Amino acid sequence: MSALSERPLGAVVGAAVPHEAAALHVTGRALYTDDLVGRTKGVLHAWPVQVLAAHARVTAVRTDAATDVPGVVRVLTAADVPGVNDAGVKHDEPLFPDEVMFFGHAVAWVLGETLEAARLGAVAVEVDVEELPAVVTVRDAVAAESFQGGQPTLLRGPDVEEALAGSAHVFSGEFEFAGQEHFYLETHCALAQVDEDGQVFVQSSTQHPTETQEIVAHVLGLASSEVTVQCLRMGGGFGGKEMQPHGLAAIAALGARLTGRPVRLRLNRAQDITMTGKRHGFLAQWRVGFDDDGRLTALDATLTSDGGWSLDLSEPVLARALCHIDNAYWIPAVRVNGRIARTNKTSQTAFRGFGGPQGMLVIEDVLGRCAPTLGFTAEELRRRNFYAAGQDTPYGQPVRHADRLATAWQQVLDSSDFSARTASVEAFNASSAHVKRGLAITPVKFGISFNFTAFNQGGALVHVYKDGSVLITHGGTEMGQGLHTKMLQVAATALGVPLSRVRLAPTRTDKVPNTSATAASSGADLNGGAVKNACEQILGRLAQVAAEELHVPAADVRFVDGRVRGLDADGPSLPWEDVVRLAYFSRVQLWAAGFYRTEGLHWDSAAMRGEPFKYFAYGVAAAEVEVDGFTGAYRVRRVDIVHDVGDSLSPLVDLGQVEGGFVQGVGWLTLEDLRWDERTGKITTSSASTYKLPSFSEMPEDFRVSLLDAAHEDGAVYGAKAVGEPPLMLAFSVREALRQAAAAFGPAGTSVDLASPATPEAVFWAVEAARAAEGAHVRDGGSAPPQPQGPPIRPESERVLGQA
Amino acid sequence: MPSPSLTVNGRTVPLDGVPAHTTALDWLRESGLVGAKEGCAEGECGACSVLVARPGTTTPTRWTALNACLVPVLALDGQEVVTAEGLGTPDDLHPVQHEMAVRGGSQCGYCTPGFVCSMAAEFYRPDRAPGEPTPEHGANGFDLHALSGNLCRCTGYRPIRDAAYALAAPDADDALAGRQTRPAPAATPTDVPGFARPADLPAALALLAEHPDAVVVAGSTDHGVEVNLRGLRARQVVAIDRLPELHGVSVTDEVVEIGAAVTLSEVAARLDGAVPLLDLLLPQFASVLIRNGATLGGNLGTGSPIGDAAPVLLALDASLVLVSAAGEREVALADYFTGYRRSVRTAGELIRAVRIPQPQPGLVGFTKIAKRRFDDISSVAVAVGVDVVDGEVTRATIGLGGVAATPIRARATEEALVGARWPDVAAAADVLAGEGTPLDDHRASAAYRRAMLRQSLLKIAAAEVPA
């Protein structure tokens, strides 16, 4: 057990406590950025001028009519930008574009005394455009060779062509699957004010305050030290507020600088969906080899992600997709190419899993389609291919704790009563003509850390006040994931005080600078390490003070539950508050800045080799579904999950992440149907009435989640693993169960091709195909997928980019 | 007429000078009560849910959850509203708030105040009583459908369900439970620029005659969407939801009559099983939050081809009572729709009631095809009513939604069914697949819609075998 992971006596981490803001949430008193508007005097409201063309050159923007609208104060255009006219860091996403790149692209913003005035002003702005040819679908982009960014290749083992030639079974296929709208309940929002001397203070719903600060600064032509960004909390983020808030915050800040008044920019739902990025959809083309025992011999695949109009985070998303195409499986020979389509759509971005889910979906789809053709149950085919101890990933990282995969798998088989229920599903299906069931089990292995090594650092600021109360701030943001709850527990544990002694202040760039995005599931690992470090600096000093008072060596001083004593638990002790007061009068520093860097990481993004991850998080899910053969409608009857969170920092929080991630994954794979009009480029599902999130009706009727026992992680704070992203991919179990249920409408051994999302319509067509015994569109043999020859991902492009 | 006002969390606040289009949500937030949130502005997510004191069916008052984003605040003139802030404080949590907090029912917290209000409405349901749990009912009698109009993106819902199912009965001294035993606020006639709530039907008809372009609203569940998403600013809004003449429900041997302004939640309660096909429809009609405001009059008045009431009422051979200053007329629903969102109803005419002739078909079925089981819009809706005598279909009426510019009767299929042996409907199902002119859109492909027409009849026949 390492010093980092070891838990002291009376640790507050590990206690199942509610979310730190739960009482504020339930009483409507928790504040989000837009809730501040009523507390701020003289606020102006911003409204975008969206151009309704997928691709067009802007030839004129006339604002006179808009400024004549009562209540309109100003129209912001490109001419107003004093610094760099770019919302990102790659200079490929102009904040005020002269070329419309997607349907709904904003070319100007109107500031009004009221939102109504700003809206009417935006209607009055006249924009002349010359329409240009648009590329909307990923297949159109491939045909037009419209790509952007690097084209990495992941290579491992013997030559793929030879390995396939020597394989007993070779299949090939294609799989195009959809992205996902984040649909955080709180849409993007920023409120900017100008302080004394032109300094800008922006409150933003952002996962990455530091980068919001940097973008605001470069748009305004200011130094970072002149811009402060605060995030109180977010009403959900899921990756959608990692890069996307920056330009919006910059618009608000620009408006505030130009008018001297506070400016609020809040997107309504339609604006949020039509203007901001989503999870990338992918086109996967593949060949795969198996031996006679069902063991994977080779994988040859090309993944084309739909990046939308600009790069944003598409390169690191693609890299993570490539790094997760193995999921839990040992594949000796690997050649996987990646490329990013440039299309006239919103610029797709981070979303929980960050490409990992897309890569893993490909291999799970391959296994689900091939299992019946190979004559194995899907469960058996998956198990046979698990990583074993001593094996490494295609990018060369040893798969540490691979045994946990088998352990969790067996636990789920046992707890879900898998074999007996498989028999009862078969019996049910044999006696039911119109309704069929499916039961599937799938694994998750997910690498934790930012692929790009530099981002794996965290900072914190811990203050102990003279009265013994503690205030902590750290570089991470709270979006509902419970990070602040965990950080309070870490601080209370590290200082040996009750949880009630510690308060947490909102995330601000003038408290903790140069932070990484709260992303990549890394928030607790990085910021927890930093909080602990700061607390230990303070304790080190307090121990000296207490040692003198208690007449024990400083090394023997213990801080437990608000009291300070020597090694003898029954010996003399002092209240925490007394030691703090003594320290103050002894002129001892009672605050500290903490820092943490994840050790032992290295990554060569050009070669796609290295050990980018501190550890892997594992999980297994078994899902049972029931499909109505008349309509394709279905319900999830039962789900059993065992998930590896290490030694949980906060079990109630972690349980919530596992369940919530799972249901969000089910949404992506089944219900959430993101549609673009392929002719106009317009998103046709731009509202809650057309883009359906999971509701109560999608919650598994019987939902049993447990955390893997004996799962200590040596390399992370207090032995806990990251939990934000990995559980999303447990939802593959539902998709595979739907595939099996659809197959049950056909003859035994039917292989089914299932679209993603597997909407009732998609399931109905799968049922129809099974009934017609068409078989899956898996071809025997087949030729190699396209082999792009573009440059690799450039490390410098990652240096400035976050990764969720 | 006194100037309008609203009582929020026990405090009465004037509504002077509020624009007619201002929603209750925006007004609450501007007045400092920011607990209710805007998540979608179209009544789909429930983040704006608040409690409104409405007349009840089993108690004088019933705390009713509504989407504050859809209701014009002026429509609440004289009413009582409770928000999440009014239910409890961090130091003194309401039982609903307590269960949500300690069970992990909130993560990001943004949807939470809305969930709390919807959950509180069900907590206070006077006839909620412990019973055998089912997948959608707790042992405490909590009906999960009460939360069908609330979306959470974080939790996956399990802890929210656990919180709901852990609720006991309200304490004997619970103030809000006590409030339900006293009469609800009466409807207050309102007349301010752009917004009027007439006192009775003659006054309403006079207003409509005066303002032929007036927008008539009941629950404002459709109008609110137009205001919020499409910027509609009506010159005159006329609220008719409390007109006593539009609130009757009667059942005789000849006809069932349902007042056009009875909310869908009340329709279900007040009919008490008198129209079995409506009992199949109503639980699938939007969400409880919507049904608490929406009315049959509104659903038919908008003339949408995908409103779910029309196919069902077509299958029941219903007619509409239209009333204007000139008098009443009755129009068969099958003759009512004339085109996309158009009907024979003239400016100045109101739908007063829906009439369903008796006897109703002996056997009924309803299939709604949608992506999501709770609270979704149909891609196809099929309602079927048949009489079967000695295994032979003697009468058939079929209403379809989502397959043409208006809801339609499937006349060819009806003809094909008459004389068929029930449930051998394969031939008629093939005819049904050819009815209408289904389109491709984001909800479904034309091919799927066509397939679902056929499949719906097969499914209904497979499920319904006459005794």
Short mmCIF file of C-alpha atoms in Angstrom, two decimals, chain A residues 18-19 21-32 34-35 116 119 180-187 233-236 238 266 268-269 351-352 434 478-481 628-635 652-653 655-657 659-661 663-664 667 671-673 675 684-685 687-703 759-761 764-765 768 771, chain B residues 21 29-30 34-42 44-45 47 84-86 88-90 93 96-98 100-104 106-113 115-116 135-136 144 147-148 150-161 227-233 367 369-377 441-449 451-452 455-456 458-459 462:
data_model
loop_
_atom_site.label_atom_id
_atom_site.label_comp_id
_atom_site.label_asym_id
_atom_site.label_seq_id
_atom_site.Cartn_x
_atom_site.Cartn_y
_atom_site.Cartn_z
CA PRO A 18 -25.11 12.40 0.49
CA HIS A 19 -24.00 14.95 -2.05
CA ALA A 21 -25.14 20.25 -1.80
CA ALA A 22 -28.10 17.88 -1.56
CA ALA A 23 -30.01 20.03 0.92
CA LEU A 24 -29.52 23.05 -1.34
CA HIS A 25 -30.55 21.09 -4.42
CA VAL A 26 -33.81 19.81 -2.98
CA THR A 27 -34.86 23.19 -1.59
CA GLY A 28 -34.12 25.09 -4.79
CA ARG A 29 -31.38 27.09 -3.09
CA ALA A 30 -28.37 25.75 -4.98
CA LEU A 31 -27.19 28.50 -7.32
CA TYR A 32 -26.29 27.97 -10.98
CA ASP A 34 -28.12 31.87 -14.57
CA ASP A 35 -29.55 32.15 -11.07
CA GLU A 116 -37.02 39.85 -25.56
CA ARG A 119 -34.29 38.28 -29.52
CA GLN A 180 -25.25 11.68 -28.70
CA GLU A 181 -26.50 15.03 -27.48
CA HIS A 182 -25.30 15.81 -23.96
CA PHE A 183 -28.60 17.29 -22.87
CA TYR A 184 -27.26 18.48 -19.55
CA LEU A 185 -30.41 19.89 -17.97
CA GLU A 186 -28.68 23.26 -17.55
CA THR A 187 -27.85 24.74 -20.94
CA ARG A 233 -21.58 24.38 -10.19
CA MET A 234 -23.03 22.97 -13.38
CA GLY A 235 -26.39 21.42 -14.02
CA GLY A 236 -24.64 18.55 -15.74
CA PHE A 238 -20.82 15.13 -19.37
CA ARG A 266 -27.64 31.74 -21.76
CA ASN A 268 -32.01 28.14 -24.72
CA ARG A 269 -32.39 24.45 -25.48
CA PHE A 351 -18.78 13.24 -24.12
CA ARG A 352 -18.42 10.87 -21.17
CA HIS A 434 -44.88 -12.41 -30.27
CA GLU A 478 -18.73 20.21 -9.77
CA MET A 479 -21.25 19.05 -12.36
CA GLY A 480 -23.21 16.63 -10.23
CA GLN A 481 -20.57 13.91 -10.18
CA ASP A 628 -42.39 -6.87 -28.64
CA GLY A 629 -42.23 -8.51 -32.05
CA PHE A 630 -45.18 -6.51 -33.33
CA THR A 631 -43.54 -3.14 -32.93
CA GLY A 632 -39.93 -3.56 -31.85
CA ALA A 633 -40.69 -1.82 -28.55
CA TYR A 634 -38.80 -3.19 -25.58
CA ARG A 635 -38.21 -2.89 -21.89
CA LEU A 652 -23.32 6.73 -2.41
CA VAL A 653 -21.70 9.04 -4.94
CA LEU A 655 -23.23 4.12 -6.89
CA GLY A 656 -24.91 7.14 -8.43
CA GLN A 657 -22.18 7.43 -11.04
CA GLU A 659 -26.22 3.80 -12.27
CA GLY A 660 -26.41 7.17 -13.96
CA GLY A 661 -23.61 6.37 -16.38
CA VAL A 663 -28.63 4.66 -18.02
CA GLN A 664 -26.97 7.43 -20.03
CA GLY A 667 -29.84 6.23 -23.86
CA LEU A 671 -33.31 5.79 -27.49
CA GLU A 672 -31.42 8.95 -28.25
CA ASP A 673 -31.78 9.47 -31.96
CA ARG A 675 -30.94 13.31 -36.66
CA THR A 684 -34.26 17.79 -36.86
CA THR A 685 -34.12 16.69 -33.22
CA SER A 687 -35.71 19.91 -28.69
CA ALA A 688 -36.74 17.75 -25.78
CA SER A 689 -39.90 16.76 -27.64
CA THR A 690 -37.93 15.33 -30.56
CA TYR A 691 -34.73 14.17 -28.86
CA LYS A 692 -35.84 11.74 -26.20
CA LEU A 693 -33.72 11.14 -23.12
CA PRO A 694 -34.22 8.11 -20.95
CA SER A 695 -37.08 8.70 -18.54
CA PHE A 696 -38.44 6.57 -15.73
CA SER A 697 -39.71 4.14 -18.34
CA GLU A 698 -36.15 3.27 -19.37
CA MET A 699 -34.86 2.59 -15.87
CA PRO A 700 -34.26 -1.13 -15.44
CA GLU A 701 -37.23 -2.56 -13.59
CA ASP A 702 -34.85 -4.52 -11.38
CA PHE A 703 -31.51 -2.75 -11.01
CA THR A 759 -34.67 2.44 -31.38
CA PRO A 760 -37.89 0.42 -31.45
CA GLU A 761 -37.87 0.94 -35.21
CA PHE A 764 -38.26 -4.03 -35.43
CA TRP A 765 -36.18 -4.18 -38.62
CA GLU A 768 -37.93 -8.71 -39.43
CA ARG A 771 -37.66 -13.73 -39.16
CA HIS B 21 -46.62 36.28 -22.73
CA ARG B 29 -37.24 33.54 -11.47
CA GLU B 30 -37.32 37.29 -11.98
CA VAL B 34 -34.82 30.66 -8.89
CA GLY B 35 -35.40 27.11 -7.67
CA ALA B 36 -37.61 26.26 -10.64
CA LYS B 37 -35.41 25.94 -13.74
CA GLU B 38 -35.80 26.11 -17.47
CA GLY B 39 -34.57 22.87 -19.00
CA CYS B 40 -36.50 22.78 -22.25
CA ALA B 41 -39.19 25.49 -22.22
CA GLU B 42 -41.71 23.10 -23.77
CA GLU B 44 -40.91 17.99 -21.58
CA CYS B 45 -38.39 18.01 -18.74
CA ALA B 47 -37.41 21.18 -14.21
CA ALA B 84 -39.44 23.97 -3.91
CA GLU B 85 -38.33 26.92 -1.80
CA GLY B 86 -41.74 26.98 -0.14
CA GLY B 88 -38.85 23.36 3.09
CA THR B 89 -35.48 24.85 3.95
CA PRO B 90 -32.06 23.19 4.27
CA LEU B 93 -36.52 19.73 4.90
CA VAL B 96 -39.95 14.66 0.00
CA GLN B 97 -36.83 16.80 0.11
CA HIS B 98 -35.37 14.71 2.91
CA MET B 100 -34.40 12.89 -2.16
CA ALA B 101 -31.38 14.29 -0.33
CA VAL B 102 -30.37 11.30 1.75
CA ARG B 103 -30.89 8.69 -0.97
CA GLY B 104 -28.75 10.31 -3.63
CA SER B 106 -29.88 14.64 -6.69
CA GLN B 107 -26.56 14.78 -8.48
CA CYS B 108 -26.22 18.00 -10.43
CA GLY B 109 -29.39 19.20 -8.72
CA TYR B 110 -30.77 21.15 -11.65
CA CYS B 111 -33.83 18.97 -12.24
CA THR B 112 -34.28 18.42 -8.51
CA PRO B 113 -36.62 21.27 -7.49
CA PHE B 115 -38.82 16.53 -9.21
CA VAL B 116 -39.46 17.60 -5.64
CA PRO B 135 -43.36 -2.16 -11.09
CA GLU B 136 -44.83 1.32 -11.25
CA LEU B 144 -44.38 6.49 -10.51
CA LEU B 147 -42.86 11.66 -12.25
CA SER B 148 -43.31 10.79 -15.92
CA ASN B 150 -39.61 14.94 -15.14
CA LEU B 151 -36.27 14.16 -16.72
CA CYS B 152 -33.00 13.57 -14.92
CA ARG B 153 -29.77 13.22 -16.90
CA CYS B 154 -27.57 12.18 -13.97
CA THR B 155 -28.99 9.56 -11.66
CA GLY B 156 -30.58 6.90 -13.83
CA TYR B 157 -33.70 7.40 -11.67
CA ARG B 158 -33.30 4.49 -9.25
CA PRO B 159 -32.57 6.67 -6.18
CA ILE B 160 -35.45 8.97 -7.11
CA ARG B 161 -37.76 5.98 -7.27
CA VAL B 227 -44.53 31.39 -27.10
CA ASN B 228 -41.25 29.98 -25.87
CA LEU B 229 -39.86 28.23 -28.93
CA ARG B 230 -41.35 30.14 -31.83
CA GLY B 231 -41.69 33.58 -30.33
CA LEU B 232 -45.46 33.80 -30.74
CA ARG B 233 -46.79 37.00 -29.18
CA THR B 367 -51.52 1.26 -30.03
CA ILE B 369 -45.88 3.82 -31.55
CA ALA B 370 -43.17 6.00 -30.03
CA LYS B 371 -39.54 5.76 -29.04
CA ARG B 372 -40.15 6.22 -25.34
CA ARG B 373 -42.83 4.57 -23.27
CA PHE B 374 -43.44 7.55 -20.95
CA ASP B 375 -44.15 10.97 -22.38
CA ASP B 376 -43.39 10.77 -26.08
CA ILE B 377 -45.14 11.91 -29.22
CA ASP B 441 -39.22 12.18 -40.43
CA HIS B 442 -37.08 12.18 -37.32
CA ARG B 443 -39.62 10.12 -35.40
CA ALA B 444 -39.87 7.23 -37.85
CA SER B 445 -39.47 6.21 -41.46
CA ALA B 446 -42.48 6.00 -43.74
CA ALA B 447 -41.79 2.28 -44.12
CA TYR B 448 -41.91 1.76 -40.37
CA ARG B 449 -45.08 3.80 -40.05
CA ALA B 451 -45.52 -1.49 -41.08
CA MET B 452 -46.83 -0.27 -37.75
CA GLN B 455 -48.76 -4.55 -36.94
CA SER B 456 -51.00 -2.49 -34.69
CA LEU B 458 -52.44 -7.62 -35.55
CA LYS B 459 -51.27 -6.75 -32.05
CA ALA B 462 -53.83 -10.87 -30.67
#
